[in-house]
Coordinates of C-alpha atoms in Angstrom, one line a residue:
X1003 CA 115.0 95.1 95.3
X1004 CA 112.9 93.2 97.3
X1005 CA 108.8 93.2 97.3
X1006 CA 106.0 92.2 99.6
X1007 CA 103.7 90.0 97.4
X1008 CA 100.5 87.6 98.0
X1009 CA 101.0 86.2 95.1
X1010 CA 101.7 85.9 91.3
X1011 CA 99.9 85.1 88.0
X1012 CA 102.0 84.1 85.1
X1013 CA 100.1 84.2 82.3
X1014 CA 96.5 86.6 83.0
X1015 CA 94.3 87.6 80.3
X1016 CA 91.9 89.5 82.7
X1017 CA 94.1 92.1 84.2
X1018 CA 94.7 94.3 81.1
X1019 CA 95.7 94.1 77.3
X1020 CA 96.8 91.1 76.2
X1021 CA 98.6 88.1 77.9
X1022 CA 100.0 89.7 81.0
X1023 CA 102.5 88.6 84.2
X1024 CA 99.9 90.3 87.0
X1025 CA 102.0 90.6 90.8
X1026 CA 99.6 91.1 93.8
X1027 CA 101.7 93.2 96.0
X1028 CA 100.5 92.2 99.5
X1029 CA 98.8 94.9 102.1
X1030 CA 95.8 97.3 101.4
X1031 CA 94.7 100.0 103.6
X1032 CA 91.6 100.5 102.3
X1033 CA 89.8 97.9 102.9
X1034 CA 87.0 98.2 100.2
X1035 CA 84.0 96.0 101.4
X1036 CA 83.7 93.3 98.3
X1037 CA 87.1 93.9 97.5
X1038 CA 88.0 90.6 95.1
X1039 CA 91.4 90.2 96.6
X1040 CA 90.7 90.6 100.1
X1041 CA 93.5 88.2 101.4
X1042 CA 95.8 90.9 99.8
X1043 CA 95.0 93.7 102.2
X1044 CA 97.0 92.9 105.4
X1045 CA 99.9 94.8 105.9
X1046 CA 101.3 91.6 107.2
X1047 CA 102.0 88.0 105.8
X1048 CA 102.6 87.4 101.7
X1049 CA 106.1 86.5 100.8
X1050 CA 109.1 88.4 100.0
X1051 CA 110.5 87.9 96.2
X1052 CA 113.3 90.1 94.4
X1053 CA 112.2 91.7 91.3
X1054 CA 115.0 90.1 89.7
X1055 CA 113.5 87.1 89.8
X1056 CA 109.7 88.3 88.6
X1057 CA 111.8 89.8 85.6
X1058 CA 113.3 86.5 84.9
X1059 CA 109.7 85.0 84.9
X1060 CA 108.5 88.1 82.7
X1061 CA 111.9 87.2 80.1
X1062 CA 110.9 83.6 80.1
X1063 CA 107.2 84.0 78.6
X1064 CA 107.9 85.6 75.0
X1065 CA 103.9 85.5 74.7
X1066 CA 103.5 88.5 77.7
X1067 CA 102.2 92.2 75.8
X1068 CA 103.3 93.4 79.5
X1069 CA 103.3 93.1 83.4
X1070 CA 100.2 94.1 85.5
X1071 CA 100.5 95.4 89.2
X1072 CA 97.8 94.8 90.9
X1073 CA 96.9 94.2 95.1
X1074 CA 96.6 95.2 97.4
X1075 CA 97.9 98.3 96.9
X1076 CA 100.6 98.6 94.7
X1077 CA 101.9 102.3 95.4
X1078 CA 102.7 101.5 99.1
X1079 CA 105.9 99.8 97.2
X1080 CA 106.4 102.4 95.0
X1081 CA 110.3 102.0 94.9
X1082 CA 110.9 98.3 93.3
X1083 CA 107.5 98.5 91.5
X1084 CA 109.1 101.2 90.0
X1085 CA 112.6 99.2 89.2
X1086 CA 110.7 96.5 88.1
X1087 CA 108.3 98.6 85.6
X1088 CA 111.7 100.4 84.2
X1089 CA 113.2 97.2 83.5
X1090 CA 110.0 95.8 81.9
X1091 CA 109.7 98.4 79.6
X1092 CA 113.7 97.7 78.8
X1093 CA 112.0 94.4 77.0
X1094 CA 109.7 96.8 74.6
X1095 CA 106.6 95.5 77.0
X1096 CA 103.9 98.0 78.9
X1097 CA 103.1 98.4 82.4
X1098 CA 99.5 98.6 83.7
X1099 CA 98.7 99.1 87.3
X1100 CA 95.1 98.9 89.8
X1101 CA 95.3 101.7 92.5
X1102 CA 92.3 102.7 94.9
X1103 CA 93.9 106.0 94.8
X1104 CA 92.7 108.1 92.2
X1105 CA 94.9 109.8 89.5
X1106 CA 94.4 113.0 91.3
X1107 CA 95.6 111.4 95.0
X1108 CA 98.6 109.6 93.2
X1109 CA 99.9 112.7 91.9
X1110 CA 99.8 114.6 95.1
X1111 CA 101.2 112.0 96.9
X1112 CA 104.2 112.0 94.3
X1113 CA 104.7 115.5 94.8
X1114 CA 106.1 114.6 98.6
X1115 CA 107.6 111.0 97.8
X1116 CA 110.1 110.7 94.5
X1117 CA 109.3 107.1 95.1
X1118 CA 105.9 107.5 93.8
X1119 CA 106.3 110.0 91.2
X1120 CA 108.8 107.3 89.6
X1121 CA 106.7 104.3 89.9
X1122 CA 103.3 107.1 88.3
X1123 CA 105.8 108.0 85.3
X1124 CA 106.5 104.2 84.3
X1125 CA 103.0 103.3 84.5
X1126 CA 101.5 103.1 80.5
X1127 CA 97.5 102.7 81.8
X1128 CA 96.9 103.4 85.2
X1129 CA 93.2 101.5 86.7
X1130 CA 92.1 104.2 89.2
X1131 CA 89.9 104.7 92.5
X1132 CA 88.5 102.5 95.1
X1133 CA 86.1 99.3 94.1
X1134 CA 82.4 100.4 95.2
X1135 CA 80.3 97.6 95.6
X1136 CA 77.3 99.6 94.5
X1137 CA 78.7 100.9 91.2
X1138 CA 80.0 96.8 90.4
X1139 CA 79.2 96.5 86.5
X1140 CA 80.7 93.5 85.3
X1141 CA 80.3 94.4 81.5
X1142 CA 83.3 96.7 81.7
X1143 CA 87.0 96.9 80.3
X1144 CA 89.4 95.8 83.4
X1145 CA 87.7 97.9 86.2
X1146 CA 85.1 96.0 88.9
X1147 CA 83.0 99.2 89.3
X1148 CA 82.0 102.6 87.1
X1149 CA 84.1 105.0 89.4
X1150 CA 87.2 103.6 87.6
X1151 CA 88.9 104.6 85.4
X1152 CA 90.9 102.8 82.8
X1153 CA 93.8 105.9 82.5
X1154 CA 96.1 106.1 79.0
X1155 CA 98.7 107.2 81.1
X1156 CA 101.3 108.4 77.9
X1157 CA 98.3 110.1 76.5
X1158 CA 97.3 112.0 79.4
X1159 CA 101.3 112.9 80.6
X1160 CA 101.5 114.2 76.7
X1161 CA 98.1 116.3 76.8
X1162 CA 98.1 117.0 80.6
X1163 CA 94.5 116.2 80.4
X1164 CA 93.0 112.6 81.4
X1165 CA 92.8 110.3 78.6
X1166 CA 90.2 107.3 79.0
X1167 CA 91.8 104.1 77.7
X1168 CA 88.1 102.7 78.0
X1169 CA 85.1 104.6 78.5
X1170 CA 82.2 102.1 78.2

Protein backbone atom coordinates (compact mmCIF):
# COMPACT_ATOMS: atom_id res chain seq x y z
CA UNK A 1 0.00 0.00 0.00
CA UNK A 2 1.02 3.19 -0.88
CA UNK A 3 1.36 6.51 1.47
CA UNK A 4 1.51 10.21 1.10
CA UNK A 5 4.65 11.23 3.17
CA UNK A 6 6.82 14.56 3.77
CA UNK A 7 9.32 12.81 5.02
CA UNK A 8 11.06 10.10 7.17
CA UNK A 9 13.30 9.89 10.25
CA UNK A 10 15.28 6.66 10.72
CA UNK A 11 16.47 6.68 13.88
CA UNK A 12 14.31 9.44 16.44
CA UNK A 13 14.75 9.50 20.05
CA UNK A 14 12.23 12.43 20.48
CA UNK A 15 9.09 11.10 19.05
CA UNK A 16 8.31 8.46 21.73
CA UNK A 17 10.01 5.53 23.82
CA UNK A 18 13.08 4.58 22.78
CA UNK A 19 14.95 4.60 19.39
CA UNK A 20 12.13 4.99 16.98
CA UNK A 21 11.53 5.00 12.80
CA UNK A 22 9.00 8.32 12.97
CA UNK A 23 7.00 8.70 9.17
CA UNK A 24 5.56 12.32 8.65
CA UNK A 25 2.49 11.50 6.62
CA UNK A 26 2.10 14.65 4.43
CA UNK A 27 -1.32 16.94 4.58
CA UNK A 28 -2.97 18.44 7.85
CA UNK A 29 -6.16 20.17 7.96
CA UNK A 30 -5.83 21.75 10.92
CA UNK A 31 -3.58 24.10 10.52
CA UNK A 32 -2.46 24.76 14.22
CA UNK A 33 -0.71 28.22 14.35
CA UNK A 34 3.00 27.18 15.69
CA UNK A 35 2.53 23.91 14.42
CA UNK A 36 6.45 22.45 14.34
CA UNK A 37 5.86 20.63 11.09
CA UNK A 38 4.07 23.12 9.23
CA UNK A 39 5.56 22.05 5.76
CA UNK A 40 3.53 18.81 6.57
CA UNK A 41 0.06 20.29 6.37
CA UNK A 42 -0.73 20.59 2.64
CA UNK A 43 -2.94 18.27 1.26
CA UNK A 44 -0.63 18.44 -1.76
CA UNK A 45 3.09 17.73 -2.52
CA UNK A 46 5.36 15.06 -0.13
CA UNK A 47 6.19 11.86 -1.96
CA UNK A 48 4.58 8.67 -2.43
CA UNK A 49 6.45 5.47 -0.77
CA UNK A 50 5.03 1.85 -0.31
CA UNK A 51 4.96 0.67 3.24
CA UNK A 52 6.84 -2.22 2.10
CA UNK A 53 9.59 -0.38 1.80
CA UNK A 54 9.29 1.74 5.24
CA UNK A 55 9.07 -1.97 6.77
CA UNK A 56 12.25 -2.94 5.10
CA UNK A 57 13.88 0.23 6.64
CA UNK A 58 12.05 -0.56 10.13
CA UNK A 59 13.69 -4.68 9.60
CA UNK A 60 17.03 -3.14 8.80
CA UNK A 61 17.67 -1.16 12.23
CA UNK A 62 17.63 -4.05 14.97
CA UNK A 63 18.12 -0.97 17.49
CA UNK A 64 14.21 0.53 16.78
CA UNK A 65 11.79 -0.20 20.28
CA UNK A 66 9.00 0.75 17.46
CA UNK A 67 7.71 3.01 14.63
CA UNK A 68 6.19 6.49 15.33
CA UNK A 69 3.44 8.18 12.97
CA UNK A 70 3.53 11.45 13.12
CA UNK A 71 2.41 14.67 10.45
CA UNK A 72 0.58 15.93 9.42
CA UNK A 73 -2.16 14.08 10.13
CA UNK A 74 -1.77 10.57 10.27
CA UNK A 75 -5.47 9.29 10.42
CA UNK A 76 -6.32 10.86 7.01
CA UNK A 77 -4.28 7.56 5.78
CA UNK A 78 -5.79 5.36 8.08
CA UNK A 79 -5.75 2.33 5.70
CA UNK A 80 -1.81 1.62 5.08
CA UNK A 81 -0.95 3.31 8.43
CA UNK A 82 -2.87 0.61 9.61
CA UNK A 83 -1.06 -2.24 7.34
CA UNK A 84 2.04 -0.85 8.16
CA UNK A 85 1.41 -0.77 12.16
CA UNK A 86 0.02 -4.60 11.88
CA UNK A 87 3.12 -5.55 10.22
CA UNK A 88 5.31 -3.68 12.80
CA UNK A 89 3.92 -5.21 15.55
CA UNK A 90 4.54 -8.77 13.45
CA UNK A 91 8.49 -7.80 14.52
CA UNK A 92 7.48 -7.78 18.50
CA UNK A 93 7.97 -3.68 18.14
CA UNK A 94 5.08 -0.90 19.29
CA UNK A 95 3.36 1.65 17.44
CA UNK A 96 2.97 5.25 18.69
CA UNK A 97 1.10 7.81 16.82
CA UNK A 98 0.46 12.15 17.12
CA UNK A 99 -3.19 12.98 16.13
CA UNK A 100 -4.82 16.60 16.62
CA UNK A 101 -7.89 14.64 16.94
CA UNK A 102 -8.63 13.81 20.29
CA UNK A 103 -9.26 10.19 21.64
CA UNK A 104 -12.84 11.05 21.82
CA UNK A 105 -13.08 12.41 17.86
CA UNK A 106 -10.95 9.36 16.72
CA UNK A 107 -13.24 6.99 18.08
CA UNK A 108 -16.33 8.55 16.56
CA UNK A 109 -14.85 8.88 13.51
CA UNK A 110 -14.02 5.01 13.47
CA UNK A 111 -17.44 4.29 14.21
CA UNK A 112 -18.27 5.45 10.38
CA UNK A 113 -14.89 4.43 8.67
CA UNK A 114 -13.41 0.60 9.39
CA UNK A 115 -10.30 2.30 8.13
CA UNK A 116 -9.87 4.25 11.17
CA UNK A 117 -11.05 1.96 13.74
CA UNK A 118 -8.25 -0.47 12.34
CA UNK A 119 -5.45 1.95 12.30
CA UNK A 120 -6.96 3.20 16.45
CA UNK A 121 -6.77 -0.61 17.50
CA UNK A 122 -2.97 -1.04 16.26
CA UNK A 123 -1.97 2.01 17.94
CA UNK A 124 0.02 1.01 21.51
CA UNK A 125 0.18 4.99 22.80
CA UNK A 126 -1.85 7.35 21.02
CA UNK A 127 -0.44 11.46 21.37
CA UNK A 128 -3.83 13.27 21.31
CA UNK A 129 -5.47 16.81 20.43
CA UNK A 130 -4.35 19.85 18.65
CA UNK A 131 -0.90 21.73 19.53
CA UNK A 132 -2.01 25.17 21.38
CA UNK A 133 0.53 27.58 21.22
CA UNK A 134 -0.56 29.00 24.57
CA UNK A 135 -0.51 25.76 26.49
CA UNK A 136 3.45 25.03 24.76
CA UNK A 137 5.36 23.53 27.93
CA UNK A 138 8.53 22.20 26.74
CA UNK A 139 9.29 20.18 29.97
CA UNK A 140 6.88 17.46 28.95
CA UNK A 141 6.95 13.68 27.92
CA UNK A 142 6.45 13.73 23.87
CA UNK A 143 3.55 16.28 23.62
CA UNK A 144 4.40 20.26 22.58
CA UNK A 145 1.42 21.57 24.69
CA UNK A 146 -0.61 20.49 28.13
CA UNK A 147 -3.92 19.66 26.20
CA UNK A 148 -2.18 16.37 25.11
CA UNK A 149 -2.32 13.57 26.08
CA UNK A 150 0.25 10.83 26.07
CA UNK A 151 -2.66 7.79 25.70
CA UNK A 152 -1.60 3.96 26.92
CA UNK A 153 -3.73 2.87 24.31
CA UNK A 154 -3.67 -1.24 25.54
CA UNK A 155 -4.34 0.01 28.97
CA UNK A 156 -7.23 2.11 28.15
CA UNK A 157 -8.87 -0.61 25.33
CA UNK A 158 -8.44 -3.17 28.49
CA UNK A 159 -10.12 -0.82 31.19
CA UNK A 160 -12.32 1.24 28.78
CA UNK A 161 -11.23 4.18 30.75
CA UNK A 162 -8.28 6.56 29.51
CA UNK A 163 -4.97 5.58 30.73
CA UNK A 164 -2.16 8.40 30.88
CA UNK A 165 1.07 7.01 29.62
CA UNK A 166 2.57 10.42 31.13
CA UNK A 167 0.83 12.75 33.19
CA UNK A 168 3.51 15.41 34.18
Amino acid sequence: MELNIAGIVDDSIVDGDGCRLTVFVQGCHRRCHGCQNPETQPMEGGRRIDTADILAKVKANPLLAGVTFSGGEPFLQPAPLAALARAVHALGLDVWSYSGFTLDELLERAEKDKATAALLNEIDVLVDGPYEEAERDLTLHFRGSRNQRVIDMNATRKTKKIQLLYED
